[in-house]
């Protein structure tokens, strides 16, 4: 039986765990073995292990692996995290840094780190060619672990004909891409046969297909969900529906979830994610604003706000900015009511947390506040709404690793020998601080972040340590070596 997290439960659990730790019965049940050397130990924090909250020592070896023990781990360097929660590092499977990443990746990764993210995977957009991406960024140092899908939208511009596009996707998968991603709403001329081709390649390489569905309107959004389900049914591929609260479930979340649930019961592997916000953001020049967008979204010009300035749009400024590439606008709060979208989705085991964002510039910031504060905001929402803390953490760690699969092995759980990606936060103060007018703000309450065994953020500030690594499938050439 799961326990809803509260400060009183936290302290009570810590006291019981401490009493049990030093009782003769507890000690007699443990076989004493020589403990491996550890570099430092986190002590006194609250952890959720094997179905219950406890206060275990978390040791980190010089090779960046975890040692987890209910007894004190001998070590000269003890980091006191009493009153804090120690979690596996947060995993953002829907991070976004697709605009000029060569120049912006460090800003992007810094703000992910400030939100407790240890692994930022670009599965919504990604790279034109994963091999080229990994070769380039493998020469750089990184705050967090990183990885990409192959971005079909880029390939549609580069290869108008389908055959060379499919060849490029396959090459990208062979060289490490974590999956295939496409956004039919932004490319409405995408045919069903094209989507089938992309899904078949994903199935062939046993990778997920990440899909921003075709429709976001009240009248048609469920058609996009049905299309995603048919892709899984006809090809057998794993399908992930991106940010269901803004594509597919804005107006009909209960029905969308029921359809996914039914498909899963019939053997289809379908997952989805949400971000913990009641409004969306996108580029003003995009196809999302073609035609009668006001009727589609039940909005008007003044419901749009320029990210980075907070300026409300008028018909004149809308038309003027629409001619400029790169202007990001946010919809008014409440267009995706939390109670009828996010809260419903979070009840489902197949739904995880994904930001659909990232901060790429500190001047003239270009993203929804979720780009910097998605995970802290999700935790604050869960605590305020009395959603068990372990449930929301599971959706930010373990379940996300399962969606990606093999390259994430050894991450996302507090287990002996697993990779030491950890986030330590204060449950009393954690919250998102970013706003539309000022999206470049670190989350409050993220105290310590460890990436592959090294402390990358301490006392809510980056340490300068850059220990992130690539997350990818090994290419045939690498396997041969």
Coordinates of C-alpha atoms in Angstrom, one line a residue:
X1 CA 0.0 0.0 0.0
X2 CA 1.4 3.4 -1.0
X3 CA 1.7 6.2 1.4
X4 CA 1.0 9.8 0.5
X5 CA 4.1 11.9 1.2
X6 CA 3.9 14.6 3.9
X7 CA 6.4 16.2 6.2
X8 CA 4.9 14.4 9.2
X9 CA 5.1 11.0 7.4
X10 CA 8.7 11.9 6.3
X11 CA 9.9 12.5 9.9
X12 CA 8.0 9.6 11.3
X13 CA 9.5 7.3 8.7
X14 CA 13.0 8.6 9.3
X15 CA 12.6 7.9 13.0
X16 CA 11.4 4.4 12.5
X17 CA 14.1 3.7 10.0
X18 CA 16.8 4.9 12.4
X19 CA 15.4 2.8 15.2
X20 CA 15.4 -0.3 13.0
X21 CA 18.9 0.5 11.8
X22 CA 20.4 0.1 15.2
X23 CA 18.2 -2.7 16.5
X24 CA 19.8 -6.0 17.1
X25 CA 17.1 -7.7 15.0
X26 CA 17.9 -5.6 12.0
X27 CA 21.6 -6.1 12.3
X28 CA 21.3 -9.9 12.8
X29 CA 19.3 -10.1 9.5
X30 CA 22.2 -8.7 7.5
X31 CA 25.2 -10.6 6.3
X32 CA 28.3 -8.6 6.9
X33 CA 30.5 -8.4 3.8
X34 CA 33.4 -6.3 2.8
X35 CA 32.0 -3.0 1.4
X36 CA 33.5 -1.7 -1.8
X37 CA 35.4 1.6 -1.6
X38 CA 33.2 4.7 -1.8
X39 CA 34.1 8.3 -2.7
X40 CA 31.4 9.9 -0.6
X41 CA 28.1 9.0 1.0
X42 CA 24.7 10.8 1.1
X43 CA 23.3 10.3 4.6
X44 CA 20.0 11.2 6.3
X45 CA 17.9 11.7 3.2
X46 CA 14.5 10.1 2.5
X47 CA 14.5 7.5 -0.4
X48 CA 11.9 5.3 -1.9
X49 CA 13.3 1.9 -2.3
X50 CA 11.5 -1.5 -2.8
X51 CA 8.1 0.0 -2.2
X52 CA 8.6 2.0 0.9
X53 CA 10.2 5.2 2.1
X54 CA 13.3 4.8 4.1
X55 CA 16.6 6.5 5.1
X56 CA 19.4 4.4 3.6
X57 CA 23.0 5.5 3.1
X58 CA 23.6 6.1 -0.6
X59 CA 27.3 5.6 -1.4
X60 CA 29.0 6.6 -4.7
X61 CA 32.1 4.7 -5.8
X62 CA 35.0 6.3 -7.6
X63 CA 33.6 4.7 -10.8
X64 CA 30.3 6.4 -10.4
X65 CA 28.2 3.5 -9.2
X66 CA 25.7 3.3 -6.4
X67 CA 26.1 1.5 -3.1
X68 CA 22.8 1.3 -1.2
X69 CA 22.7 0.1 2.4
X70 CA 20.4 0.4 5.4
X71 CA 23.6 0.4 7.6
X72 CA 26.1 3.3 7.8
X73 CA 28.6 3.0 4.9
X74 CA 32.1 3.6 6.1
X75 CA 33.5 6.7 4.4
X76 CA 35.5 9.8 5.3
X77 CA 33.3 12.1 3.2
X78 CA 29.7 12.3 4.4
X79 CA 27.2 14.7 2.8
X80 CA 24.3 15.3 5.2
X81 CA 21.0 15.5 3.3
X82 CA 18.7 15.2 6.3
X83 CA 15.3 16.6 5.6
X84 CA 15.8 16.1 1.8
X85 CA 14.6 13.6 -0.7
X86 CA 17.2 11.6 -2.6
X87 CA 15.8 10.5 -6.0
X88 CA 17.2 9.0 -9.1
X89 CA 18.2 11.8 -11.5
X90 CA 15.2 13.2 -13.4
X91 CA 15.0 12.0 -17.1
X92 CA 13.5 14.4 -19.6
X93 CA 12.6 12.3 -22.7
X94 CA 11.0 15.3 -24.4
X95 CA 13.7 17.9 -24.1
X96 CA 14.1 20.3 -27.0
X97 CA 17.3 21.9 -28.2
X98 CA 16.9 21.7 -31.9
X99 CA 17.6 25.3 -32.9
X100 CA 21.3 25.7 -33.5
X101 CA 22.4 23.3 -30.8
X102 CA 26.1 23.7 -31.6
X103 CA 25.9 27.2 -30.1
X104 CA 23.1 26.7 -27.5
X105 CA 23.6 23.3 -26.0
X106 CA 25.5 24.5 -22.9
X107 CA 22.7 27.0 -22.0
X108 CA 20.1 24.3 -22.6
X109 CA 21.9 21.7 -20.4
X110 CA 22.6 24.2 -17.6
X111 CA 18.9 24.9 -17.1
X112 CA 18.1 21.2 -17.3
X113 CA 20.6 20.7 -14.6
X114 CA 19.0 23.4 -12.5
X115 CA 15.7 21.5 -12.7
X116 CA 17.3 18.3 -11.4
X117 CA 17.6 16.7 -14.8
X118 CA 20.5 14.3 -15.3
X119 CA 19.5 13.0 -18.7
X120 CA 18.0 15.2 -21.4
X121 CA 16.8 13.2 -24.4
X122 CA 15.5 15.0 -27.5
X123 CA 12.9 12.5 -28.6
X124 CA 10.3 15.1 -29.9
X125 CA 12.7 16.8 -32.4
X126 CA 16.2 15.5 -32.3
X127 CA 18.8 15.5 -35.1
X128 CA 18.7 15.3 -38.8
X129 CA 21.3 12.5 -38.5
X130 CA 22.1 10.9 -35.2
X131 CA 25.6 9.7 -36.2
X132 CA 26.7 13.2 -37.2
X133 CA 25.2 14.6 -34.0
X134 CA 26.9 12.1 -31.7
X135 CA 30.2 12.5 -33.5
X136 CA 30.1 16.3 -33.1
X137 CA 28.9 16.4 -29.5
X138 CA 31.1 13.6 -28.4
X139 CA 34.0 16.0 -28.6
X140 CA 32.3 18.4 -26.2
X141 CA 31.8 18.3 -22.5
X142 CA 28.3 18.2 -21.1
X143 CA 26.5 19.1 -17.9
X144 CA 24.0 16.2 -18.3
X145 CA 23.7 13.0 -20.3
X146 CA 22.3 13.6 -23.8
X147 CA 20.7 11.7 -26.7
X148 CA 18.6 12.2 -29.8
X149 CA 16.0 10.7 -32.1
X150 CA 16.1 11.1 -35.8
X151 CA 14.0 14.2 -36.8
X152 CA 11.8 13.4 -39.7
X153 CA 10.7 17.0 -40.1
X154 CA 14.2 18.0 -41.0
X155 CA 14.5 15.2 -43.5
X156 CA 11.3 16.2 -45.2
X157 CA 12.9 19.6 -46.0
X158 CA 16.1 17.9 -47.1
X159 CA 14.6 15.0 -49.1
X160 CA 11.3 15.8 -50.7
X161 CA 11.1 12.3 -52.1
X162 CA 10.2 9.5 -49.6
X163 CA 12.8 6.9 -50.7
X164 CA 15.9 8.9 -49.9
X165 CA 14.3 10.1 -46.7
X166 CA 13.7 6.5 -45.5
X167 CA 17.3 5.7 -46.4
X168 CA 18.5 8.6 -44.2
X169 CA 16.3 7.6 -41.3
X170 CA 17.6 4.0 -41.5
X171 CA 21.2 5.3 -41.6
X172 CA 20.5 7.5 -38.5
X173 CA 19.1 4.5 -36.6
X174 CA 22.1 2.4 -37.6
X175 CA 24.3 5.0 -36.1
X176 CA 22.7 5.3 -32.7
X177 CA 19.4 7.2 -32.9
X178 CA 17.2 6.4 -29.9
X179 CA 14.0 6.5 -32.0
X180 CA 12.1 8.1 -34.9
X181 CA 10.2 11.4 -34.2
X182 CA 7.7 13.2 -36.3
X183 CA 5.1 15.9 -36.0
X184 CA 2.3 15.6 -38.6
X185 CA 0.5 18.7 -37.2
X186 CA 3.5 20.8 -38.3
X187 CA 3.7 18.9 -41.6
X188 CA 0.0 18.4 -42.4
X189 CA 0.9 17.0 -45.9
X190 CA 2.3 13.9 -44.2
X191 CA 0.4 10.9 -45.7
X192 CA -0.7 7.8 -43.9
X193 CA 1.6 5.7 -46.0
X194 CA 4.6 7.9 -44.9
X195 CA 3.7 7.4 -41.3
X196 CA 3.5 3.6 -41.8
X197 CA 7.0 3.7 -43.4
X198 CA 8.4 5.5 -40.4
X199 CA 6.7 3.2 -38.0
X200 CA 8.0 0.1 -39.8
X201 CA 11.6 1.4 -39.6
X202 CA 11.1 2.0 -35.9
X203 CA 9.8 -1.5 -35.5
X204 CA 12.6 -3.0 -37.5
X205 CA 15.2 -1.4 -35.3
X206 CA 13.2 -2.0 -32.1
X207 CA 13.1 1.8 -31.3
X208 CA 10.1 3.9 -30.3
X209 CA 8.2 6.2 -32.7
X210 CA 7.6 9.6 -30.9
X211 CA 4.6 11.2 -32.5
X212 CA 3.2 14.8 -32.1
X213 CA -0.2 13.9 -33.4
X214 CA -1.9 15.4 -36.4
X215 CA -4.7 17.4 -34.7
X216 CA -5.1 19.7 -31.7
X217 CA -8.6 21.0 -32.2
X218 CA -11.7 20.0 -30.2
X219 CA -13.3 18.4 -33.3
X220 CA -10.3 16.3 -34.5
X221 CA -7.9 15.7 -31.7
X222 CA -9.1 12.1 -31.0
X223 CA -8.5 11.3 -34.7
X224 CA -4.8 11.9 -34.0
X225 CA -4.9 9.5 -31.1
X226 CA -6.6 6.9 -33.2
X227 CA -4.0 7.3 -35.9
X228 CA -1.2 6.7 -33.4
X229 CA -3.0 3.6 -32.2
X230 CA -3.4 2.3 -35.7
X231 CA 0.3 2.7 -36.4
X232 CA 1.1 0.5 -33.4
X233 CA -1.6 -2.1 -34.4
X234 CA -0.5 -2.3 -38.1
X235 CA 3.3 -2.3 -37.6
X236 CA 3.9 -3.6 -34.0
X237 CA 6.1 -0.6 -33.2
X238 CA 6.2 1.1 -29.9
X239 CA 4.4 4.5 -30.2
X240 CA 4.8 7.4 -27.8
X241 CA 2.3 10.2 -28.1
X242 CA 4.0 13.5 -27.2
X243 CA 2.5 15.8 -24.6
X244 CA -1.0 14.5 -24.6
X245 CA -2.4 17.5 -22.7
X246 CA -1.7 19.7 -25.8
X247 CA -2.2 17.2 -28.6
X248 CA -4.9 14.6 -28.3
X249 CA -6.3 15.3 -24.8
X250 CA -6.8 19.0 -24.5
X251 CA -10.5 18.7 -24.8
X252 CA -11.1 15.0 -24.5
X253 CA -8.5 13.6 -22.1
X254 CA -10.7 11.0 -20.6
X255 CA -11.6 9.6 -24.0
X256 CA -8.0 9.7 -25.2
X257 CA -6.8 7.8 -22.2
X258 CA -9.5 5.2 -22.5
X259 CA -8.5 4.6 -26.1
X260 CA -4.9 4.2 -25.2
X261 CA -5.8 1.9 -22.3
X262 CA -7.9 -0.3 -24.6
X263 CA -5.1 -0.5 -27.1
X264 CA -2.6 -1.5 -24.5
X265 CA -4.9 -4.2 -23.2
X266 CA -4.9 -5.6 -26.8
X267 CA -1.1 -5.8 -26.8
X268 CA -0.1 -2.4 -28.4
X269 CA 2.8 -0.7 -26.7
X270 CA 1.6 2.9 -26.5
X271 CA 2.9 5.4 -24.0
X272 CA 2.4 9.2 -23.6
X273 CA 3.6 12.1 -21.5
X274 CA 2.4 15.4 -20.2
X275 CA 4.0 18.6 -18.9
X276 CA 2.6 20.1 -15.7
X277 CA 1.2 23.4 -17.2
X278 CA -2.2 24.7 -18.1
X279 CA -1.0 26.3 -21.4
X280 CA 1.2 25.6 -24.4
X281 CA 3.7 27.6 -26.4
X282 CA 5.0 27.3 -30.0
X283 CA 6.6 29.4 -32.8
X284 CA 4.3 32.0 -34.3
X285 CA 5.4 31.2 -37.9
X286 CA 4.5 27.5 -37.6
X287 CA 1.6 25.6 -39.3
X288 CA -0.2 25.5 -36.0
X289 CA -1.4 29.1 -36.7
X290 CA -2.6 28.4 -40.2
X291 CA -6.2 28.9 -41.1
X292 CA -8.8 29.6 -38.5
X293 CA -6.6 28.9 -35.4
X294 CA -8.9 31.1 -33.2
X295 CA -11.8 28.7 -33.6
X296 CA -9.6 25.6 -33.3
X297 CA -8.2 26.6 -30.0
X298 CA -11.0 28.8 -28.7
X299 CA -8.6 31.8 -28.4
X300 CA -8.0 35.2 -29.8
X301 CA -4.9 37.5 -30.3
X302 CA -4.8 38.8 -26.8
X303 CA -4.6 35.2 -25.5
X304 CA -1.1 35.0 -26.9
X305 CA 1.9 36.3 -25.0
X306 CA 5.5 36.7 -26.4
X307 CA 7.9 34.5 -24.3
X308 CA 10.8 36.6 -22.9
X309 CA 8.9 39.9 -22.8
X310 CA 5.3 39.1 -21.7
X311 CA 3.9 41.3 -24.5
X312 CA 0.2 40.5 -25.3
X313 CA -0.5 40.3 -29.0
X314 CA -2.9 42.3 -31.1
X315 CA -4.1 41.5 -34.6
X316 CA -1.5 43.9 -35.9
X317 CA 1.5 42.5 -33.9
X318 CA 0.4 39.0 -34.6
X319 CA 0.5 39.6 -38.3
X320 CA 3.8 41.4 -38.0
X321 CA 5.5 38.8 -35.8
X322 CA 4.2 36.0 -37.9
X323 CA 6.5 37.1 -40.7
X324 CA 9.5 36.7 -38.4
X325 CA 10.9 33.3 -37.7
X326 CA 11.7 32.4 -34.1
X327 CA 9.1 34.3 -32.2
X328 CA 7.7 32.1 -29.5
X329 CA 4.3 32.7 -28.1
X330 CA 2.5 31.2 -25.1
X331 CA -1.2 30.7 -24.9
X332 CA -3.1 32.1 -21.9
X333 CA -3.2 30.1 -18.7
X334 CA -6.1 27.7 -18.5
X335 CA -6.5 26.6 -22.1
X336 CA -5.5 23.2 -20.9
X337 CA -7.2 23.0 -17.4
X338 CA -5.0 20.9 -15.1
X339 CA -7.9 19.0 -13.5
X340 CA -9.3 17.8 -16.9
X341 CA -5.9 17.1 -18.6
X342 CA -2.8 16.6 -16.5
X343 CA -4.4 15.2 -13.4
X344 CA -6.3 12.6 -15.3
X345 CA -3.2 11.5 -17.3
X346 CA -1.1 11.2 -14.2
X347 CA -3.4 8.4 -13.0
X348 CA -2.2 6.2 -15.8
X349 CA 1.0 4.1 -15.5
X350 CA 1.7 4.6 -19.2
X351 CA 2.0 8.4 -18.8
X352 CA 5.3 10.0 -17.8
X353 CA 6.6 13.6 -17.4
X354 CA 8.3 15.3 -20.4
X355 CA 9.1 19.0 -20.7
X356 CA 8.7 19.6 -24.5
X357 CA 11.1 22.4 -24.0
X358 CA 14.5 23.8 -23.3
X359 CA 16.2 27.1 -22.7
X360 CA 18.5 28.0 -25.6
X361 CA 19.2 31.7 -25.0
X362 CA 19.5 33.7 -21.9
X363 CA 19.0 37.0 -23.7
X364 CA 15.8 37.1 -25.7
X365 CA 14.8 33.7 -24.1
X366 CA 12.9 31.5 -26.4
X367 CA 10.9 29.0 -24.4
X368 CA 7.9 28.2 -22.2
X369 CA 8.9 28.2 -18.5
X370 CA 8.6 24.4 -18.6
X371 CA 11.9 24.5 -20.5
X372 CA 13.7 25.3 -17.2
X373 CA 11.2 24.2 -14.5
X374 CA 9.2 21.2 -15.7
X375 CA 10.2 18.7 -13.1
X376 CA 10.2 21.0 -10.1
X377 CA 6.8 22.2 -11.1
X378 CA 5.6 18.6 -11.5
X379 CA 6.7 17.7 -8.0
X380 CA 5.2 20.9 -6.5
X381 CA 1.9 20.0 -8.2
X382 CA 1.9 16.5 -6.9
X383 CA 2.6 17.5 -3.3
X384 CA 0.0 20.3 -3.4
X385 CA -2.6 17.9 -4.9
X386 CA -1.8 15.1 -2.5
X387 CA -0.5 12.8 -5.3
X388 CA 1.9 10.3 -3.7
X389 CA 5.5 11.6 -4.2
X390 CA 6.8 8.2 -5.2
X391 CA 4.2 8.1 -8.0
X392 CA 5.4 11.3 -9.6
X393 CA 9.0 10.5 -9.2
X394 CA 8.5 7.1 -10.9
X395 CA 7.1 9.0 -13.9
X396 CA 10.2 11.2 -14.0
X397 CA 12.8 8.4 -13.7
X398 CA 12.1 4.6 -13.9
X399 CA 9.2 4.6 -16.3
X400 CA 11.0 7.0 -18.7
X401 CA 14.0 4.6 -18.9
X402 CA 11.6 1.8 -19.9
X403 CA 10.2 3.9 -22.8
X404 CA 13.7 4.4 -24.2
X405 CA 14.9 0.9 -23.5
X406 CA 18.3 -0.6 -23.7
X407 CA 20.6 2.5 -23.8
X408 CA 19.2 3.6 -20.4
X409 CA 20.0 0.4 -18.6
X410 CA 21.5 1.0 -15.2
X411 CA 19.8 4.3 -14.7
X412 CA 16.6 5.6 -13.2
X413 CA 16.5 3.6 -10.0
X414 CA 18.3 3.5 -6.7
X415 CA 19.8 0.1 -6.9
X416 CA 23.2 -1.4 -6.0
X417 CA 25.6 -1.1 -8.9
X418 CA 23.4 1.3 -10.9
X419 CA 24.9 4.5 -12.4
X420 CA 25.0 7.3 -9.9
X421 CA 22.7 9.9 -11.5
X422 CA 21.0 11.4 -8.5
X423 CA 18.9 14.5 -7.6
X424 CA 18.5 15.7 -4.0
X425 CA 15.7 18.2 -3.3
X426 CA 13.9 19.9 -0.5
X427 CA 10.2 18.9 -0.6
X428 CA 9.2 22.0 1.3
X429 CA 10.7 24.5 -1.0
X430 CA 10.8 22.8 -4.4
X431 CA 8.9 24.8 -7.1
X432 CA 9.3 26.3 -10.5
X433 CA 10.4 30.0 -10.6
X434 CA 10.3 30.7 -14.3
X435 CA 7.6 32.9 -15.9
X436 CA 6.7 33.8 -19.5
X437 CA 8.4 37.2 -19.0
X438 CA 11.4 35.6 -17.4
X439 CA 11.8 31.9 -18.4
X440 CA 15.5 31.7 -17.5
X441 CA 15.3 30.9 -13.9
X442 CA 16.6 27.8 -12.0
X443 CA 14.1 25.8 -10.0
X444 CA 13.9 26.4 -6.3
X445 CA 14.6 23.5 -3.9
X446 CA 16.9 21.5 -6.2
X447 CA 19.9 21.2 -3.8
X448 CA 22.3 18.6 -5.3
X449 CA 22.6 16.9 -8.6
X450 CA 25.0 14.1 -9.3
X451 CA 25.8 13.1 -12.9
X452 CA 27.6 9.8 -13.4
X453 CA 29.0 10.0 -9.9
X454 CA 30.2 13.6 -9.9
X455 CA 28.5 16.5 -8.3
X456 CA 27.4 18.8 -11.0
X457 CA 25.1 21.1 -8.9
X458 CA 25.6 21.9 -5.2
X459 CA 23.5 24.2 -3.1
X460 CA 21.4 25.0 -6.2
X461 CA 24.5 26.2 -8.2
X462 CA 26.4 24.5 -11.0
X463 CA 29.8 23.3 -9.8
X464 CA 31.5 23.5 -13.2
X465 CA 31.9 19.8 -13.3
X466 CA 30.8 18.4 -16.7
X467 CA 30.5 14.7 -16.6
X468 CA 27.5 14.0 -18.9
X469 CA 27.8 11.2 -21.5
X470 CA 26.0 10.2 -24.7
X471 CA 22.9 7.9 -24.5
X472 CA 22.6 6.0 -27.8
X473 CA 22.5 2.6 -29.5
X474 CA 25.9 1.4 -30.5
X475 CA 26.5 1.3 -34.2
X476 CA 27.6 -1.8 -36.0
X477 CA 31.0 -0.3 -36.5
X478 CA 31.3 0.3 -32.7
X479 CA 30.2 -3.2 -31.9
X480 CA 32.8 -4.6 -34.3
X481 CA 35.5 -2.7 -32.5

